[in-house]
PDB file of C-alpha atoms in Angstrom:
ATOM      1  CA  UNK B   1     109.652 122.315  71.549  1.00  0.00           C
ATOM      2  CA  UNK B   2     106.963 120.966  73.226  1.00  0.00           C
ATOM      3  CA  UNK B   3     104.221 123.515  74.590  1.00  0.00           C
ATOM      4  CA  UNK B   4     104.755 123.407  78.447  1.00  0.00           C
ATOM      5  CA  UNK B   5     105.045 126.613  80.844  1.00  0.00           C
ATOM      6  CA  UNK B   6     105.966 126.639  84.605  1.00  0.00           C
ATOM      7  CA  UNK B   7     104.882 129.653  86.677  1.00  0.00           C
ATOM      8  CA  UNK B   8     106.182 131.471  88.438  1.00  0.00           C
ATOM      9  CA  UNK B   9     109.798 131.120  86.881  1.00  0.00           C
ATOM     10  CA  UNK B  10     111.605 132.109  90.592  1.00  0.00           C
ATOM     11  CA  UNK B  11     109.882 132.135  94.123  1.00  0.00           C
ATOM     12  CA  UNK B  12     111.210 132.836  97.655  1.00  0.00           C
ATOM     13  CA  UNK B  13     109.118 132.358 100.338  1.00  0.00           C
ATOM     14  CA  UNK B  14     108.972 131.816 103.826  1.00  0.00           C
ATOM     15  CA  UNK B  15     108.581 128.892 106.063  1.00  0.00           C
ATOM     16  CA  UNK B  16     105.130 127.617 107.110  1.00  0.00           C
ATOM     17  CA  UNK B  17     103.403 129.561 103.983  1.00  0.00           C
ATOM     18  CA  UNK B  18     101.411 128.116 101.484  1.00  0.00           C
ATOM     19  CA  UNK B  19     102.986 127.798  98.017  1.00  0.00           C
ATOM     20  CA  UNK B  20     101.453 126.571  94.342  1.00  0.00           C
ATOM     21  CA  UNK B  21     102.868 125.948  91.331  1.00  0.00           C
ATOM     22  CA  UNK B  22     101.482 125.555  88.012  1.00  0.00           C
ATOM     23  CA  UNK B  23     102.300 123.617  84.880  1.00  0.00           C
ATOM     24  CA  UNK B  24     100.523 124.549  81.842  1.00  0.00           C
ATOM     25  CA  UNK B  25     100.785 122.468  78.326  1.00  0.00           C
ATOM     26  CA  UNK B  26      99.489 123.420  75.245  1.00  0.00           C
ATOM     27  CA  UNK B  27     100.281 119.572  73.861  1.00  0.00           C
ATOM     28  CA  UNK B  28      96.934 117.831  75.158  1.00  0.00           C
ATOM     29  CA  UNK B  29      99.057 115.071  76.356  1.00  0.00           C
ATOM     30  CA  UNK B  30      97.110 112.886  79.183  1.00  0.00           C
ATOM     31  CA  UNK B  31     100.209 112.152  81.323  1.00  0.00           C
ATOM     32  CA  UNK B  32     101.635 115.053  83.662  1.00  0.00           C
ATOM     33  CA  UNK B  33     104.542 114.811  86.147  1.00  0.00           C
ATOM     34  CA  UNK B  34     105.811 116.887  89.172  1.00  0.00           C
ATOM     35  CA  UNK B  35     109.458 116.385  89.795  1.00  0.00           C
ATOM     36  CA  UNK B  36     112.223 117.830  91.945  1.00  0.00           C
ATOM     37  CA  UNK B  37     115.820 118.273  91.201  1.00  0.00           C
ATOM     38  CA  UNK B  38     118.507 118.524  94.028  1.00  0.00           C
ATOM     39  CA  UNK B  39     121.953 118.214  94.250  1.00  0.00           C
ATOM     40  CA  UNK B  40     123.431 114.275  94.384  1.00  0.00           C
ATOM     41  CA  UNK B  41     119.603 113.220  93.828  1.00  0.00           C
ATOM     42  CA  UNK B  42     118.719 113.573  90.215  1.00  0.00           C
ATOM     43  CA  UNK B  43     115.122 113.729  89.355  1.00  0.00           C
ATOM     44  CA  UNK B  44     112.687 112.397  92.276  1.00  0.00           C
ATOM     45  CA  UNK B  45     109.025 112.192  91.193  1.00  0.00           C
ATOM     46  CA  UNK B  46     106.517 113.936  94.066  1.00  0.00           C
ATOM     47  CA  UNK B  47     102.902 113.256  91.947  1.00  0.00           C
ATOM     48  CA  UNK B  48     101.778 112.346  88.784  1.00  0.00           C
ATOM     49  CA  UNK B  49      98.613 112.579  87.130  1.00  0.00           C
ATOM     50  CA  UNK B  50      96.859 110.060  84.060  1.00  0.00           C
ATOM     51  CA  UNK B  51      94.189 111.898  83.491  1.00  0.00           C
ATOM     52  CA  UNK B  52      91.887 115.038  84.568  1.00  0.00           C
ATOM     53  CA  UNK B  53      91.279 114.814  88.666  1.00  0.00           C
ATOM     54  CA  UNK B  54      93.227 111.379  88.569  1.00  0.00           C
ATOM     55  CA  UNK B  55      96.766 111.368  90.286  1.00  0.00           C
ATOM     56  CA  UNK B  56      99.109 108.849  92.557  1.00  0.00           C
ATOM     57  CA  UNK B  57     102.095 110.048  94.449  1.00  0.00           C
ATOM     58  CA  UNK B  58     105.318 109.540  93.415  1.00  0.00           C
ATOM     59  CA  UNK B  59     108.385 108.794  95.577  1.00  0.00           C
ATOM     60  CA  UNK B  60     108.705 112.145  97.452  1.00  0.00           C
ATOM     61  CA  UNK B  61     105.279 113.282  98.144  1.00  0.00           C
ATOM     62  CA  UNK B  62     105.027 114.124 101.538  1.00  0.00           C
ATOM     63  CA  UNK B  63     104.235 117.845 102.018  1.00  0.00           C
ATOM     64  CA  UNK B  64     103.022 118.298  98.721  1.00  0.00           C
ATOM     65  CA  UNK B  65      99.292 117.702  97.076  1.00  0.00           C
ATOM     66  CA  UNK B  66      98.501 118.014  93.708  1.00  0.00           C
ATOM     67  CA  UNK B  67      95.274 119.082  91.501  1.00  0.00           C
ATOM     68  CA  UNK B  68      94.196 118.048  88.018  1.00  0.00           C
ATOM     69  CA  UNK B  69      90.863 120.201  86.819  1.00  0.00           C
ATOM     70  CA  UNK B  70      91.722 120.274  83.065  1.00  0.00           C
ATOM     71  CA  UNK B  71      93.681 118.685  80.583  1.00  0.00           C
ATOM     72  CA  UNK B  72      96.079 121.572  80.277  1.00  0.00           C
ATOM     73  CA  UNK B  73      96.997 122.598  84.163  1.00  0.00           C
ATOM     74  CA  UNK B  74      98.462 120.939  87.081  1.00  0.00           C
ATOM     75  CA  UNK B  75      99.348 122.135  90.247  1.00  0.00           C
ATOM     76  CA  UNK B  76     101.822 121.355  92.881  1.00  0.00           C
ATOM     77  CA  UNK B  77     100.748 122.737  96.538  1.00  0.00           C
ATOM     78  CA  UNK B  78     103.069 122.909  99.158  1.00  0.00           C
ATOM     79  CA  UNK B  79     100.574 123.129 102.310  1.00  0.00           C
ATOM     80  CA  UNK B  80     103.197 124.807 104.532  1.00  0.00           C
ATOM     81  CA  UNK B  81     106.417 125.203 103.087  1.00  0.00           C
ATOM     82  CA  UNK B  82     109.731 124.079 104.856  1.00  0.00           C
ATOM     83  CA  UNK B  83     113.126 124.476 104.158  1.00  0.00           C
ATOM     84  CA  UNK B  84     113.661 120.954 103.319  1.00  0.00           C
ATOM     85  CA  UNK B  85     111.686 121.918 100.405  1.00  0.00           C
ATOM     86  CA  UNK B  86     113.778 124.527  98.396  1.00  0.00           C
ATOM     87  CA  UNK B  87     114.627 123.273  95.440  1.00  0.00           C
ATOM     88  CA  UNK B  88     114.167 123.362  91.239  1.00  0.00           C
ATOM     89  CA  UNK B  89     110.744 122.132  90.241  1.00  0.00           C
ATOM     90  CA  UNK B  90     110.023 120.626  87.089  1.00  0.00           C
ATOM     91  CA  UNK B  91     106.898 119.767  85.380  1.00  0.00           C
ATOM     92  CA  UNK B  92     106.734 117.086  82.486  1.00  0.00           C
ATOM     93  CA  UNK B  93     104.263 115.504  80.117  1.00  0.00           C
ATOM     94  CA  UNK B  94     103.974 112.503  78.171  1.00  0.00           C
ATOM     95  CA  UNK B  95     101.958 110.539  76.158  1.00  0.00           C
ATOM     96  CA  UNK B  96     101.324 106.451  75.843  1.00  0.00           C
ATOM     97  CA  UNK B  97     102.982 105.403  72.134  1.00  0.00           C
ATOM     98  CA  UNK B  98     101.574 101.700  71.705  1.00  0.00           C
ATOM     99  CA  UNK B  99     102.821  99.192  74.261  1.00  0.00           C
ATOM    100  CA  UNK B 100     105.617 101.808  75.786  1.00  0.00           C
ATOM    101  CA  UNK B 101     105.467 105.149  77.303  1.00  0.00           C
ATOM    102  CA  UNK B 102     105.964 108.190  75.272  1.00  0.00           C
ATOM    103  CA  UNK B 103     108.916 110.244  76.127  1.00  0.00           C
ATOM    104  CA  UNK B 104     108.340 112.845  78.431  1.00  0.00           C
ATOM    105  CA  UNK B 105     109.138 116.564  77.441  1.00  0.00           C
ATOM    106  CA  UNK B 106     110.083 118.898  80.290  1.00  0.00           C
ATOM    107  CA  UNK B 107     109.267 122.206  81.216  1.00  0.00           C
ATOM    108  CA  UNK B 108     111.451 125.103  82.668  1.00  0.00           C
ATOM    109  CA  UNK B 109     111.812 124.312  85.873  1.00  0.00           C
ATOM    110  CA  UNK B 110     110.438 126.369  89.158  1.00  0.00           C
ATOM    111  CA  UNK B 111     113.138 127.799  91.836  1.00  0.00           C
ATOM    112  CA  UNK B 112     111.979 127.664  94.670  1.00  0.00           C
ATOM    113  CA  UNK B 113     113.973 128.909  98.102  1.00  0.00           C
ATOM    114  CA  UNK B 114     112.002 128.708 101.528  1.00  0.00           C
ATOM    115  CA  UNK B 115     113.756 130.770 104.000  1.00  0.00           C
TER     116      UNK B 115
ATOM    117  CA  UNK L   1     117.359 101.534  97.366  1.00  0.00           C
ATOM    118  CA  UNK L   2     117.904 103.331  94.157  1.00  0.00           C
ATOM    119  CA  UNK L   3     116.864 101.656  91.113  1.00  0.00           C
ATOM    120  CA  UNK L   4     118.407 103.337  88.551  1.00  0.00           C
ATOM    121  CA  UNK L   5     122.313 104.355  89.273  1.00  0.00           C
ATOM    122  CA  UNK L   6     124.744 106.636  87.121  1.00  0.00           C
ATOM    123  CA  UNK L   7     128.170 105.696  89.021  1.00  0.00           C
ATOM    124  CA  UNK L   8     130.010 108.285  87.507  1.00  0.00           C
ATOM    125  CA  UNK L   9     128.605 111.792  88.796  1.00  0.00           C
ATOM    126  CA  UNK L  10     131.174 113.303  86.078  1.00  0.00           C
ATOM    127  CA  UNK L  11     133.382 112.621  83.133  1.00  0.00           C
ATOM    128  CA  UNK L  12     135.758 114.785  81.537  1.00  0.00           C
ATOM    129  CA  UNK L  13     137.070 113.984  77.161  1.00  0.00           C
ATOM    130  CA  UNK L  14     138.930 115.380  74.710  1.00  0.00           C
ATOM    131  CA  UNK L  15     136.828 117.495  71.735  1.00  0.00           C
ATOM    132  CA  UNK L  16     136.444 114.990  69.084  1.00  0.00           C
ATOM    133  CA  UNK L  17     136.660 111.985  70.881  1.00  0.00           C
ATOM    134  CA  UNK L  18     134.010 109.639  71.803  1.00  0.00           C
ATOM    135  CA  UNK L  19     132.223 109.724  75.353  1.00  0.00           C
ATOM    136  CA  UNK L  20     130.792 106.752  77.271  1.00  0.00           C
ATOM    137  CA  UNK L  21     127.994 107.500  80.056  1.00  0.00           C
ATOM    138  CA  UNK L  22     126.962 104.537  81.790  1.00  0.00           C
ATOM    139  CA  UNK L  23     123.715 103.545  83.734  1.00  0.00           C
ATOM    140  CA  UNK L  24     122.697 100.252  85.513  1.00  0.00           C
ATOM    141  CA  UNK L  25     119.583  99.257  86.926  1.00  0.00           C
ATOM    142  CA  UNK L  26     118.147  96.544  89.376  1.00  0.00           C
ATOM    143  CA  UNK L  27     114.139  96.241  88.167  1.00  0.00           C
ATOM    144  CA  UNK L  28     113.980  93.431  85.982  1.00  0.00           C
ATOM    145  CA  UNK L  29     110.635  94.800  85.173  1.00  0.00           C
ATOM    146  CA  UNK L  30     111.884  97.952  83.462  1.00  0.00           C
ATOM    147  CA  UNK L  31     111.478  97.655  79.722  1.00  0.00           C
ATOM    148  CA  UNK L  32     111.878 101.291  78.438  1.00  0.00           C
ATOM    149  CA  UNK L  33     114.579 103.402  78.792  1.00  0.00           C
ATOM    150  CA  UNK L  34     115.540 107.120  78.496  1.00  0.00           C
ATOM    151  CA  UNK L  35     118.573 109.321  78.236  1.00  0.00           C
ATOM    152  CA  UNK L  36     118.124 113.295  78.799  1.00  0.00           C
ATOM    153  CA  UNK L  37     120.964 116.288  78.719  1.00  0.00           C
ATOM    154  CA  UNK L  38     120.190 118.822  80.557  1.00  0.00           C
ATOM    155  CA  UNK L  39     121.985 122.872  80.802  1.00  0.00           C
ATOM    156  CA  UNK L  40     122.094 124.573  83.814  1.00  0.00           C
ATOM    157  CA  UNK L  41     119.060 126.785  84.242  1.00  0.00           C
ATOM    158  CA  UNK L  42     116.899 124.755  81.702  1.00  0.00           C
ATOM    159  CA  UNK L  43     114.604 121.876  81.873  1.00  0.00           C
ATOM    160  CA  UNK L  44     115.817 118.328  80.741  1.00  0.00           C
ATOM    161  CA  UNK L  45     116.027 117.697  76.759  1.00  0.00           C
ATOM    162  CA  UNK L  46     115.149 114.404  75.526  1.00  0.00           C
ATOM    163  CA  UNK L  47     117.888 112.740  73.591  1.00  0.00           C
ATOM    164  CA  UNK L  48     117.418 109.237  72.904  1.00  0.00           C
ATOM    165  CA  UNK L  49     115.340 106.176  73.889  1.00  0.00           C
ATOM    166  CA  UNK L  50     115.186 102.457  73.912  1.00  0.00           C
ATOM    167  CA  UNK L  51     113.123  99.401  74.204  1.00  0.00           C
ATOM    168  CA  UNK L  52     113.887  96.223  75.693  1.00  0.00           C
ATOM    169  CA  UNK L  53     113.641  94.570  72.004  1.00  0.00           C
ATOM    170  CA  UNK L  54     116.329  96.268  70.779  1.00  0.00           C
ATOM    171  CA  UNK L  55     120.072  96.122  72.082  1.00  0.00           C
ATOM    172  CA  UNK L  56     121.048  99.286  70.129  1.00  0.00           C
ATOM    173  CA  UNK L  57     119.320 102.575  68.807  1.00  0.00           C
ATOM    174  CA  UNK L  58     121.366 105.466  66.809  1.00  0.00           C
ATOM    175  CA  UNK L  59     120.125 108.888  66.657  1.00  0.00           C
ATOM    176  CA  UNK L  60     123.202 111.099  65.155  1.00  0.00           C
ATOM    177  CA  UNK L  61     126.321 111.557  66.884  1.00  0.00           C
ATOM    178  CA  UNK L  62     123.889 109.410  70.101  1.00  0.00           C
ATOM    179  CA  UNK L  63     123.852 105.753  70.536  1.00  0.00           C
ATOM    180  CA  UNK L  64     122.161 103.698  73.420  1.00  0.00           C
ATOM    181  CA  UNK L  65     123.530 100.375  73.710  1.00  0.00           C
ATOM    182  CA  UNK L  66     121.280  98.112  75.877  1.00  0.00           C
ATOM    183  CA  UNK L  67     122.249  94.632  77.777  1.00  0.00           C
ATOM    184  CA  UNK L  68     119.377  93.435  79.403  1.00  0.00           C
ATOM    185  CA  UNK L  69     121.300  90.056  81.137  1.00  0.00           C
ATOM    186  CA  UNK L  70     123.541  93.070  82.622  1.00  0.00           C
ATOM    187  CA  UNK L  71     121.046  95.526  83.249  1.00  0.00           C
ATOM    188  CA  UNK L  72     122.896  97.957  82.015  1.00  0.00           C
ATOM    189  CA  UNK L  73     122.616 100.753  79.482  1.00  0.00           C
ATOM    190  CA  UNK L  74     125.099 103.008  77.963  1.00  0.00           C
ATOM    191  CA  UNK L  75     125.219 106.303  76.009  1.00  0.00           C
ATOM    192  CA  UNK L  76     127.735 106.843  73.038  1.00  0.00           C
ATOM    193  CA  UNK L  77     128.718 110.330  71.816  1.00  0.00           C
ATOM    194  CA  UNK L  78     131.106 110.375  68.892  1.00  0.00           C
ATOM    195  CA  UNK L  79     132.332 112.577  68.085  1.00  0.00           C
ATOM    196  CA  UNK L  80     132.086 114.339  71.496  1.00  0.00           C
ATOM    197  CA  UNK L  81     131.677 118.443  71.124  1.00  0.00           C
ATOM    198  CA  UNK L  82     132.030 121.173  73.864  1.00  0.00           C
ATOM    199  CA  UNK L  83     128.155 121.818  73.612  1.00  0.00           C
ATOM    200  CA  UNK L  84     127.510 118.245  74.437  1.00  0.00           C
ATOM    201  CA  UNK L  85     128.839 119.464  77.960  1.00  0.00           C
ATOM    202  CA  UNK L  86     125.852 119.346  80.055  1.00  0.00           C
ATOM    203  CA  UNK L  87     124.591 116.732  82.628  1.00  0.00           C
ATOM    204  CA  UNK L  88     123.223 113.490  81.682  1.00  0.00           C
ATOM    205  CA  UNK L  89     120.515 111.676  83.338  1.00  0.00           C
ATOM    206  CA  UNK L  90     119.490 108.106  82.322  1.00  0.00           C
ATOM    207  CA  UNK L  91     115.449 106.990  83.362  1.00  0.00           C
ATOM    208  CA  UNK L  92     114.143 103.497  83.330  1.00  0.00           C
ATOM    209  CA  UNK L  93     110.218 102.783  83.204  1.00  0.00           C
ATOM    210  CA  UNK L  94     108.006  99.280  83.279  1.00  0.00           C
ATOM    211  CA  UNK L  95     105.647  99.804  80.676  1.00  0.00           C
ATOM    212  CA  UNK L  96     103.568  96.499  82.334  1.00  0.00           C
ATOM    213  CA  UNK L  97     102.969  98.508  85.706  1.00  0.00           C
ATOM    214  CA  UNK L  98     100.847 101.400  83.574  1.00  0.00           C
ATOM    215  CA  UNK L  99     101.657 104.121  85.358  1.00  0.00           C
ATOM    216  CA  UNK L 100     104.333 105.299  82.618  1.00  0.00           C
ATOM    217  CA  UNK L 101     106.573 106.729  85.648  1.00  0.00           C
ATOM    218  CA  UNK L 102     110.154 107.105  85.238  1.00  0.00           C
ATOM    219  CA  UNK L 103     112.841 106.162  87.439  1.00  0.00           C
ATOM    220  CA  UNK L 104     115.602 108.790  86.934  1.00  0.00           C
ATOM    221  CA  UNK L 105     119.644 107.942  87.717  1.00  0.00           C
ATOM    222  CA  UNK L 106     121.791 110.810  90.098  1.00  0.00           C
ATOM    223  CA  UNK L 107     123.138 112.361  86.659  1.00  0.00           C
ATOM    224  CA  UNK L 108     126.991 112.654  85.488  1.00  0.00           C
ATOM    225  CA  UNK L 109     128.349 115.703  84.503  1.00  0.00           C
ATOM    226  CA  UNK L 110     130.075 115.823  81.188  1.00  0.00           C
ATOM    227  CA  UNK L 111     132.752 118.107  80.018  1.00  0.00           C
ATOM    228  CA  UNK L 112     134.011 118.319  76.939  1.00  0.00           C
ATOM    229  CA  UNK L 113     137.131 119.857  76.968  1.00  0.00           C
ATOM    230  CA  UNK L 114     138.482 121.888  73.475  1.00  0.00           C
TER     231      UNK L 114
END
């Protein structure tokens, strides 16, 4: 399994706070991914990052800003947190293989409920 | 305007028999192409890939068929198990944009019944 951690696990919290979540990898892979999961949606991608301190947003990033300060951590920062914005968070990383992608290897996923 | 589109959100089959999960996609561009299963409570699990050379990869009981004039993709499971229940989500990426960002499908739920 590849080495990637989510913390914390489980997180309730109220609307208007400030929430982060952090993705740790052990793999030393260059790619790293932010994705949410909610019902009828699949997998929507808020921010990715290529590199250390370079990221783009994906297709859902409003409300949420990312960090990159080392290879092995990246956090998702939910400024002030809405309601809109409860749902399972998963970190991923991946790797370039040649002329194609690498695969990308998922962590355990963040749930989040903003009340 | 979703790119990447699993039509079937589930799909129920016998123990033994083979399931068919299907995906289709509207980005000529995409070139690279994922399938994941994925249990309740856990993160996604990588399963299979292909590459728009290839029309057909086999891993195991897992083969991705490709047809690129279709744009569509499709995942066989023979012969299907009940721990092969589990949703499946199908992800499409364009290796010339260089962002190596996946496009993931809405999922279909798989049962396998015993």
């Amino acid at each position: 399994d590849a080495g990637i951690t989510q913390s914390p696990r489980h997180k309730v919290t109220e609307t208007g706070t400030p929430v982060t979540l952090r993705c740790h990898q052990t793999e030393n892979h260059r790619y790293m991914y932010w994705y949410r999961q909610d019902p009828g949606h699949g997998l929507r991608l808020i921010h990715y990052s290529y590199g250390v301190k370079d990221t783009d947003k994906g297709e859902v990033s409003d409300g949420y800003s990312v960090s990159r300060s080392k290879t092995e951590d990246f956090l998702l920062t939910l400024e002030s947190a809405t309601s809109s914005q409860t749902s399972v968070y998963f970190c991923a990383i991946s790797e370039r293989k040649g002329q194609f992608p690498y695969e990308q290897y998922f962590g355990p996923g963040t749930r989040l409920t903003v009340t | 305007d979703q790119q990447v589109k699993q039509n079937s959100p589930s799909l129920s089959v016998q123990e033994g028999r083979i399931s068919i999960l299907n995906c289709d996609y509207t980005n000529s561009m995409f070139d690279y192409f994922l399938w994941y299963k994925k249990y309740p409570a856990e993160g996604p699990t990588f399963l299979i890939s292909i590459s728009s050379i290839k029309d057909k990869n086999e891993d195991g009981r897992f083969t991705v068929f490709l047809n690129k004039s279709a744009k569509h993709l499709s995942l066989h499971i023979v012969p299907s198990q009940p721990g092969d229940s589990a949703v499946y989500f199908c992800a499409a990426s364009a290796s010339t944009s260089g962002t190596y960002k996946y496009i993931f499908g809405t999922g279909t739920r798989l049962k396998v019944l015993a």
